[in-house]
Amino acid sequence: MTAPPTESGLASLRSRAEQALRSDRPREQVVRLLETLAARAPERSPEACFAHRHLAELHLESSPWQAALHLRRVLSVDADDDIAQALMGLCQAVQGNYRSAVAAYRRAVALSPSNPWYNHNLGHLLDVALESPQDALPYLRKAHKAQPAQEEVGASYAHCLGRVGAVEE
């Protein structure tokens, strides 16, 4: 039986993981450090949340289901974490769970109403995935106002405007 990790041991492990993330180390090395931290840190601790959030980010494209499991742990500790809510929205969208994605992005927008990317992603999902352009329009308008030079935001906004018949705008 191994002894529980000490605070200084966890702090050192987290520091090594942070350094690995900053220095662009090989993905496998970073994942290994984060998995070790997640396994050793007490459940719901800041170190565990840190590890699970970053593991979710690293697994999002290759395994969105696994990323969502990591995010569930983060959100069980802090449901008001707008970044984790937005990442959960992205995980759900990638898996084709559009209603769940919209719900997660709605929570993210409620927590951080001025974030143009949350507004854009929510609006785009409402418009394209849920066929609800009228509901999407305020979110896309807000995102475009905040990021008028961003082509992706402009394209989503223009698409939605066309769908609601506001071609002049």
XYZ file of N, CA and C in Angstrom:
507
model
N 0.855 -1.182 0.000
C 0.000 0.000 0.000
C 0.894 1.236 0.000
N 0.591 2.182 -0.864
C 1.422 3.388 -0.946
C 0.849 4.473 -0.048
N 1.737 5.331 0.405
C 1.327 6.446 1.253
C 0.610 7.489 0.408
N -0.354 8.197 1.004
C -1.024 9.252 0.233
C -0.017 10.339 -0.162
N -0.256 10.961 -1.284
C 0.685 11.988 -1.744
C 0.686 13.187 -0.798
N 1.843 13.773 -0.651
C 1.953 14.968 0.174
C 1.555 16.183 -0.637
N 1.237 17.272 0.083
C 0.906 18.516 -0.625
C 2.060 18.979 -1.493
N 3.267 18.874 -0.957
C 4.429 19.326 -1.735
C 4.654 18.417 -2.938
N 4.362 17.119 -2.793
C 4.490 16.196 -3.918
C 3.495 16.521 -5.014
N 2.254 16.843 -4.627
C 1.237 17.224 -5.613
C 1.583 18.551 -6.272
N 2.064 19.499 -5.461
C 2.447 20.801 -6.020
C 3.578 20.640 -7.025
N 4.526 19.770 -6.709
C 5.640 19.529 -7.617
C 5.160 18.863 -8.908
N 4.271 17.901 -8.779
C 3.727 17.227 -9.953
C 2.930 18.196 -10.825
N 2.129 19.046 -10.182
C 1.369 20.042 -10.948
C 2.319 21.009 -11.651
N 3.349 21.430 -10.959
C 4.329 22.343 -11.551
C 4.994 21.704 -12.768
N 5.334 20.433 -12.670
C 5.933 19.731 -13.803
C 4.938 19.650 -14.970
N 3.673 19.411 -14.658
C 2.649 19.346 -15.711
C 2.465 20.713 -16.363
N 2.428 21.766 -15.560
C 2.297 23.124 -16.108
C 3.469 23.444 -17.029
N 4.667 23.095 -16.592
C 5.871 23.340 -17.395
C 5.807 22.552 -18.701
N 5.354 21.321 -18.626
C 5.251 20.491 -19.833
C 4.242 21.095 -20.808
N 3.139 21.616 -20.302
C 2.142 22.257 -21.163
C 2.713 23.515 -21.813
N 3.437 24.319 -21.031
C 4.007 25.564 -21.553
C 5.123 25.321 -22.567
N 5.903 24.268 -22.356
C 7.088 24.070 -23.192
C 6.848 23.176 -24.396
N 5.593 22.863 -24.664
C 5.263 22.107 -25.872
C 5.954 20.739 -25.911
N 5.964 20.069 -24.783
C 6.530 18.718 -24.722
C 5.649 17.764 -25.529
N 6.162 16.583 -25.826
C 5.341 15.608 -26.567
C 4.027 15.318 -25.831
N 2.967 15.201 -26.615
C 1.621 15.001 -26.069
C 1.569 13.838 -25.077
N 2.214 12.721 -25.418
C 2.184 11.534 -24.553
C 2.782 11.830 -23.179
N 3.829 12.621 -23.163
C 4.481 12.968 -21.902
C 3.556 13.846 -21.048
N 2.917 14.799 -21.685
C 2.004 15.689 -20.966
C 0.821 14.895 -20.428
N 0.243 14.038 -21.261
C -0.900 13.216 -20.834
C -0.502 12.346 -19.650
N 0.659 11.743 -19.715
C 1.130 10.880 -18.621
C 1.245 11.664 -17.308
N 1.800 12.860 -17.376
C 1.923 13.694 -16.167
C 0.546 14.067 -15.614
N -0.347 14.473 -16.508
C -1.690 14.867 -16.071
C -2.473 13.682 -15.511
N -2.337 12.521 -16.131
C -3.019 11.327 -15.617
C -2.485 10.942 -14.244
N -1.188 11.077 -14.048
C -0.588 10.791 -12.739
C -1.119 11.767 -11.702
N -1.177 13.041 -12.061
C -1.698 14.055 -11.142
C -3.163 13.777 -10.811
N -3.959 13.458 -11.808
C -5.381 13.170 -11.581
C -5.560 11.959 -10.673
N -4.715 10.956 -10.837
C -4.824 9.741 -10.027
C -4.385 9.974 -8.581
N -3.397 10.814 -8.392
C -2.845 11.025 -7.042
C -3.551 12.120 -6.249
N -4.104 13.074 -6.929
C -4.736 14.214 -6.241
C -6.070 13.786 -5.635
N -6.404 14.343 -4.491
C -7.724 14.044 -3.922
C -8.830 14.498 -4.882
N -9.860 13.674 -4.992
C -11.005 14.007 -5.841
C -11.519 15.384 -5.451
N -11.874 16.206 -6.423
C -12.443 17.539 -6.239
C -11.412 18.587 -5.804
N -10.152 18.220 -5.715
C -9.118 19.187 -5.325
C -8.758 20.061 -6.522
N -8.144 21.218 -6.274
C -7.705 22.069 -7.397
C -6.754 21.344 -8.345
N -5.901 20.490 -7.793
C -4.953 19.753 -8.640
C -5.693 18.764 -9.543
N -6.698 18.079 -8.985
C -7.483 17.132 -9.782
C -8.237 17.869 -10.878
N -8.841 18.996 -10.537
C -9.582 19.784 -11.544
C -8.655 20.277 -12.642
N -7.480 20.744 -12.258
C -6.489 21.189 -13.235
C -6.161 20.052 -14.202
N -5.881 18.878 -13.647
C -5.512 17.732 -14.479
C -6.661 17.332 -15.402
N -7.865 17.250 -14.862
C -9.002 16.829 -15.680
C -9.332 17.842 -16.783
N -9.231 19.135 -16.484
C -9.496 20.149 -17.510
C -8.512 20.007 -18.668
N -7.242 19.869 -18.349
C -6.233 19.782 -19.407
C -6.292 18.443 -20.144
N -6.633 17.385 -19.434
C -6.828 16.105 -20.116
C -7.994 16.209 -21.094
N -9.049 16.903 -20.688
C -10.194 17.101 -21.585
C -9.765 17.846 -22.840
N -8.993 18.902 -22.678
C -8.533 19.677 -23.837
C -7.682 18.815 -24.777
N -6.833 17.981 -24.182
C -5.947 17.145 -24.999
C -6.694 16.012 -25.705
N -7.795 15.550 -25.120
C -8.551 14.435 -25.705
C -9.732 14.890 -26.563
N -10.004 16.180 -26.594
C -11.225 16.663 -27.227
C -11.384 16.205 -28.677
N -10.358 16.332 -29.468
C -10.478 15.965 -30.887
C -10.442 14.464 -31.106
N -9.556 13.773 -30.413
C -9.392 12.343 -30.658
C -10.424 11.495 -29.936
N -10.895 11.961 -28.798
C -11.853 11.181 -28.014
C -12.780 12.127 -27.239
N -13.746 12.718 -27.930
C -14.621 13.688 -27.259
C -15.425 13.084 -26.107
N -15.727 11.805 -26.194
C -16.451 11.149 -25.102
C -15.579 11.115 -23.847
N -14.317 10.747 -24.015
C -13.386 10.720 -22.883
C -13.174 12.136 -22.343
N -13.082 13.105 -23.225
C -12.938 14.500 -22.792
C -14.142 14.927 -21.958
N -15.331 14.534 -22.389
C -16.548 14.881 -21.642
C -16.542 14.270 -20.248
N -16.002 13.065 -20.112
C -15.912 12.452 -18.784
C -15.002 13.260 -17.863
N -13.897 13.738 -18.402
C -12.998 14.585 -17.604
C -13.711 15.885 -17.215
N -14.426 16.461 -18.162
C -15.122 17.720 -17.878
C -16.231 17.547 -16.851
N -16.888 16.410 -16.847
C -17.930 16.154 -15.843
C -17.342 16.243 -14.440
N -16.111 15.782 -14.285
C -15.454 15.862 -12.971
C -15.185 17.317 -12.588
N -14.740 18.100 -13.548
C -14.483 19.520 -13.279
C -15.795 20.216 -12.926
N -16.831 19.975 -13.703
C -18.114 20.648 -13.492
C -18.816 20.178 -12.226
N -18.515 18.981 -11.754
C -19.106 18.531 -10.490
C -18.548 19.321 -9.313
N -17.372 19.891 -9.497
C -16.753 20.722 -8.457
C -17.192 22.170 -8.615
N -17.249 22.642 -9.856
C -17.592 24.042 -10.114
C -18.450 24.161 -11.365
N -19.754 24.109 -11.179
C -20.682 24.215 -12.310
C -20.643 25.603 -12.940
N -20.048 26.579 -12.264
C -19.954 27.941 -12.783
C -18.645 28.191 -13.540
N -17.979 27.148 -13.941
C -16.745 27.261 -14.717
C -17.133 27.411 -16.187
N -17.119 28.646 -16.677
C -17.582 28.897 -18.041
C -16.734 28.193 -19.091
N -15.446 28.087 -18.847
C -14.575 27.427 -19.821
C -14.919 25.945 -19.909
N -15.115 25.312 -18.765
C -15.477 23.889 -18.759
C -16.848 23.676 -19.411
N -17.774 24.602 -19.175
C -19.096 24.490 -19.816
C -18.956 24.599 -21.338
N -18.143 25.545 -21.800
C -17.949 25.710 -23.241
C -17.241 24.499 -23.845
N -16.248 23.984 -23.149
C -15.579 22.780 -23.642
C -16.544 21.602 -23.699
N -17.432 21.512 -22.713
C -18.440 20.449 -22.729
C -19.362 20.634 -23.940
N -19.707 21.877 -24.234
C -20.516 22.142 -25.427
C -19.818 21.666 -26.684
N -18.541 21.927 -26.773
C -17.779 21.489 -27.944
C -17.715 19.963 -28.010
N -17.475 19.321 -26.870
C -17.457 17.846 -26.838
C -18.777 17.281 -27.343
N -19.868 17.841 -26.856
C -21.183 17.337 -27.242
C -21.457 17.595 -28.726
N -21.045 18.745 -29.215
C -21.256 19.060 -30.636
C -20.473 18.105 -31.525
N -19.236 17.832 -31.166
C -18.404 16.931 -31.962
C -19.018 15.533 -32.003
N -19.700 15.150 -30.938
C -20.342 13.834 -30.883
C -21.730 13.823 -31.532
N -22.188 14.996 -31.964
C -23.498 15.070 -32.597
C -24.648 15.201 -31.612
N -24.341 15.459 -30.361
C -25.367 15.652 -29.327
C -25.696 17.149 -29.256
N -26.406 17.639 -30.263
C -26.567 19.072 -30.438
C -27.394 19.732 -29.340
N -28.419 19.084 -28.872
C -29.222 19.686 -27.797
C -28.398 19.813 -26.510
N -27.599 18.808 -26.219
C -26.714 18.888 -25.047
C -25.649 19.957 -25.254
N -25.156 20.080 -26.474
C -24.162 21.107 -26.784
C -24.752 22.498 -26.584
N -25.965 22.700 -27.073
C -26.636 23.992 -26.907
C -26.839 24.295 -25.429
N -27.255 23.308 -24.657
C -27.468 23.521 -23.216
C -26.169 23.932 -22.531
N -25.074 23.287 -22.885
C -23.787 23.630 -22.280
C -23.349 25.034 -22.694
N -23.517 25.373 -23.968
C -23.150 26.723 -24.414
C -24.069 27.783 -23.811
N -25.331 27.459 -23.587
C -26.218 28.418 -22.915
C -25.700 28.709 -21.503
N -25.238 27.657 -20.812
C -24.669 27.865 -19.467
C -23.402 28.712 -19.552
N -22.552 28.440 -20.542
C -21.315 29.214 -20.706
C -21.629 30.679 -20.986
N -22.593 30.942 -21.867
C -22.977 32.325 -22.187
C -23.586 33.006 -20.958
N -24.376 32.282 -20.189
C -24.956 32.873 -18.973
C -23.862 33.266 -17.984
N -22.791 32.489 -17.946
C -21.688 32.762 -17.017
C -20.743 33.838 -17.547
N -20.627 33.940 -18.857
C -19.729 34.912 -19.477
C -20.409 35.489 -20.724
N -21.400 36.383 -20.500
C -22.239 36.867 -21.607
C -21.498 37.616 -22.701
N -20.361 38.191 -22.403
C -19.667 38.985 -23.422
C -18.643 38.179 -24.215
N -18.490 36.893 -23.946
C -17.521 36.088 -24.672
C -18.027 35.847 -26.098
N -17.344 36.410 -27.087
C -17.852 36.286 -28.456
C -17.829 34.854 -28.979
N -16.893 34.049 -28.530
C -16.789 32.677 -29.035
C -17.910 31.805 -28.493
N -18.292 32.007 -27.241
C -19.426 31.258 -26.699
C -20.693 31.654 -27.450
N -20.861 32.956 -27.670
C -22.037 33.438 -28.403
C -22.051 32.891 -29.831
N -20.900 32.920 -30.483
C -20.828 32.400 -31.847
C -21.181 30.921 -31.888
N -20.562 30.132 -31.039
C -20.793 28.688 -31.081
C -22.243 28.348 -30.751
N -22.816 29.043 -29.771
C -24.221 28.811 -29.441
C -25.106 29.200 -30.625
N -24.874 30.370 -31.189
C -25.674 30.817 -32.323
C -25.540 29.895 -33.518
N -24.339 29.480 -33.805
C -24.116 28.590 -34.951
C -24.845 27.254 -34.752
N -24.761 26.702 -33.555
C -25.471 25.447 -33.280
C -26.987 25.622 -33.410
N -27.499 26.713 -32.867
C -28.940 26.958 -32.970
C -29.364 27.083 -34.429
N -28.578 27.810 -35.204
C -28.915 28.046 -36.606
C -28.808 26.774 -37.435
N -27.653 26.157 -37.411
C -27.365 25.059 -38.329
C -27.817 23.702 -37.789
N -27.474 23.399 -36.556
C -27.754 22.059 -36.027
C -29.213 21.889 -35.603
N -29.779 22.937 -35.003
C -31.153 22.815 -34.511
C -32.174 23.521 -35.391
N -31.701 24.061 -36.555
C -32.623 24.696 -37.507
C -33.476 25.784 -36.850
N -32.831 26.618 -36.043
C -33.554 27.654 -35.316
C -32.854 29.009 -35.495
N -32.820 29.515 -36.740
C -32.067 30.735 -37.011
C -32.575 31.959 -36.242
N -33.870 32.035 -36.011
C -34.410 33.185 -35.282
C -33.837 33.229 -33.857
N -33.724 32.074 -33.223
C -33.133 32.002 -31.880
C -31.631 32.283 -31.921
N -30.994 31.937 -33.019
C -29.546 32.093 -33.159
C -29.120 33.536 -33.370
N -29.971 34.300 -34.007
C -29.605 35.641 -34.454
C -29.031 36.544 -33.358
N -29.634 36.659 -32.177
C -29.055 37.557 -31.165
C -27.634 37.156 -30.745
N -27.368 35.861 -30.683
C -26.033 35.398 -30.277
C -25.006 35.683 -31.360
N -25.388 35.444 -32.607
C -24.458 35.705 -33.704
C -24.234 37.201 -33.903
N -25.277 37.991 -33.720
C -25.149 39.446 -33.821
C -24.160 39.954 -32.755
N -24.305 39.458 -31.544
C -23.423 39.869 -30.443
C -21.976 39.442 -30.722
N -21.799 38.241 -31.231
C -20.454 37.755 -31.544
C -19.834 38.599 -32.655
N -20.626 38.918 -33.676
C -20.112 39.708 -34.794
C -19.773 41.130 -34.356
N -20.580 41.690 -33.496
C -20.306 43.038 -32.993
C -18.978 43.068 -32.225
N -18.703 41.995 -31.481
C -17.466 41.921 -30.696
C -16.254 41.569 -31.557
N -16.469 40.794 -32.630
C -15.372 40.328 -33.485
C -15.708 40.548 -34.963
N -15.859 41.814 -35.393
C -16.302 42.067 -36.772
C -15.313 41.613 -37.848
N -14.056 41.499 -37.524
C -13.065 41.101 -38.527
C -12.877 39.584 -38.598
N -13.481 38.859 -37.701
C -13.330 37.400 -37.665
C -14.207 36.769 -38.754
N -13.582 36.175 -39.741
C -14.296 35.646 -40.907
C -15.308 34.567 -40.544
N -14.947 33.666 -39.657
C -15.854 32.571 -39.284
C -17.121 33.114 -38.625
N -16.946 34.105 -37.766
C -18.093 34.722 -37.103
C -18.954 35.444 -38.142
N -18.310 36.182 -39.039
C -19.041 36.901 -40.080
C -19.812 35.961 -40.998
N -19.211 34.851 -41.346
C -19.878 33.884 -42.222
C -21.105 33.282 -41.537
N -20.957 32.931 -40.252
C -22.091 32.367 -39.516
C -23.217 33.388 -39.393
N -22.846 34.624 -39.118
C -23.839 35.700 -38.981
C -24.562 35.927 -40.309
N -23.797 36.005 -41.401
C -24.390 36.227 -42.727
C -25.318 35.071 -43.104
N -24.905 33.866 -42.819
C -25.734 32.688 -43.111
C -27.059 32.785 -42.369
N -26.985 33.134 -41.116
C -28.188 33.229 -40.287
C -29.089 34.370 -40.769
N -28.482 35.507 -41.105
C -29.274 36.633 -41.616
C -30.027 36.224 -42.879
N -29.357 35.502 -43.748
C -30.002 35.033 -44.964
C -31.154 34.087 -44.670
N -30.995 33.255 -43.693
C -32.049 32.281 -43.356
C -33.281 32.937 -42.765
N -33.090 34.075 -42.059
C -34.243 34.749 -41.478
C -34.806 35.815 -42.422
N -34.222 35.944 -43.612
C -34.735 36.880 -44.606
C -34.256 38.305 -44.438
N -33.201 38.505 -43.641
C -32.658 39.856 -43.427
C -31.454 40.062 -44.336
N -31.677 39.882 -45.636
C -30.598 39.935 -46.620
C -29.967 41.322 -46.670
N -30.770 42.379 -46.511
C -30.231 43.747 -46.570
C -29.192 43.970 -45.478
N -29.445 43.475 -44.325
C -28.513 43.654 -43.186
C -27.215 42.924 -43.471
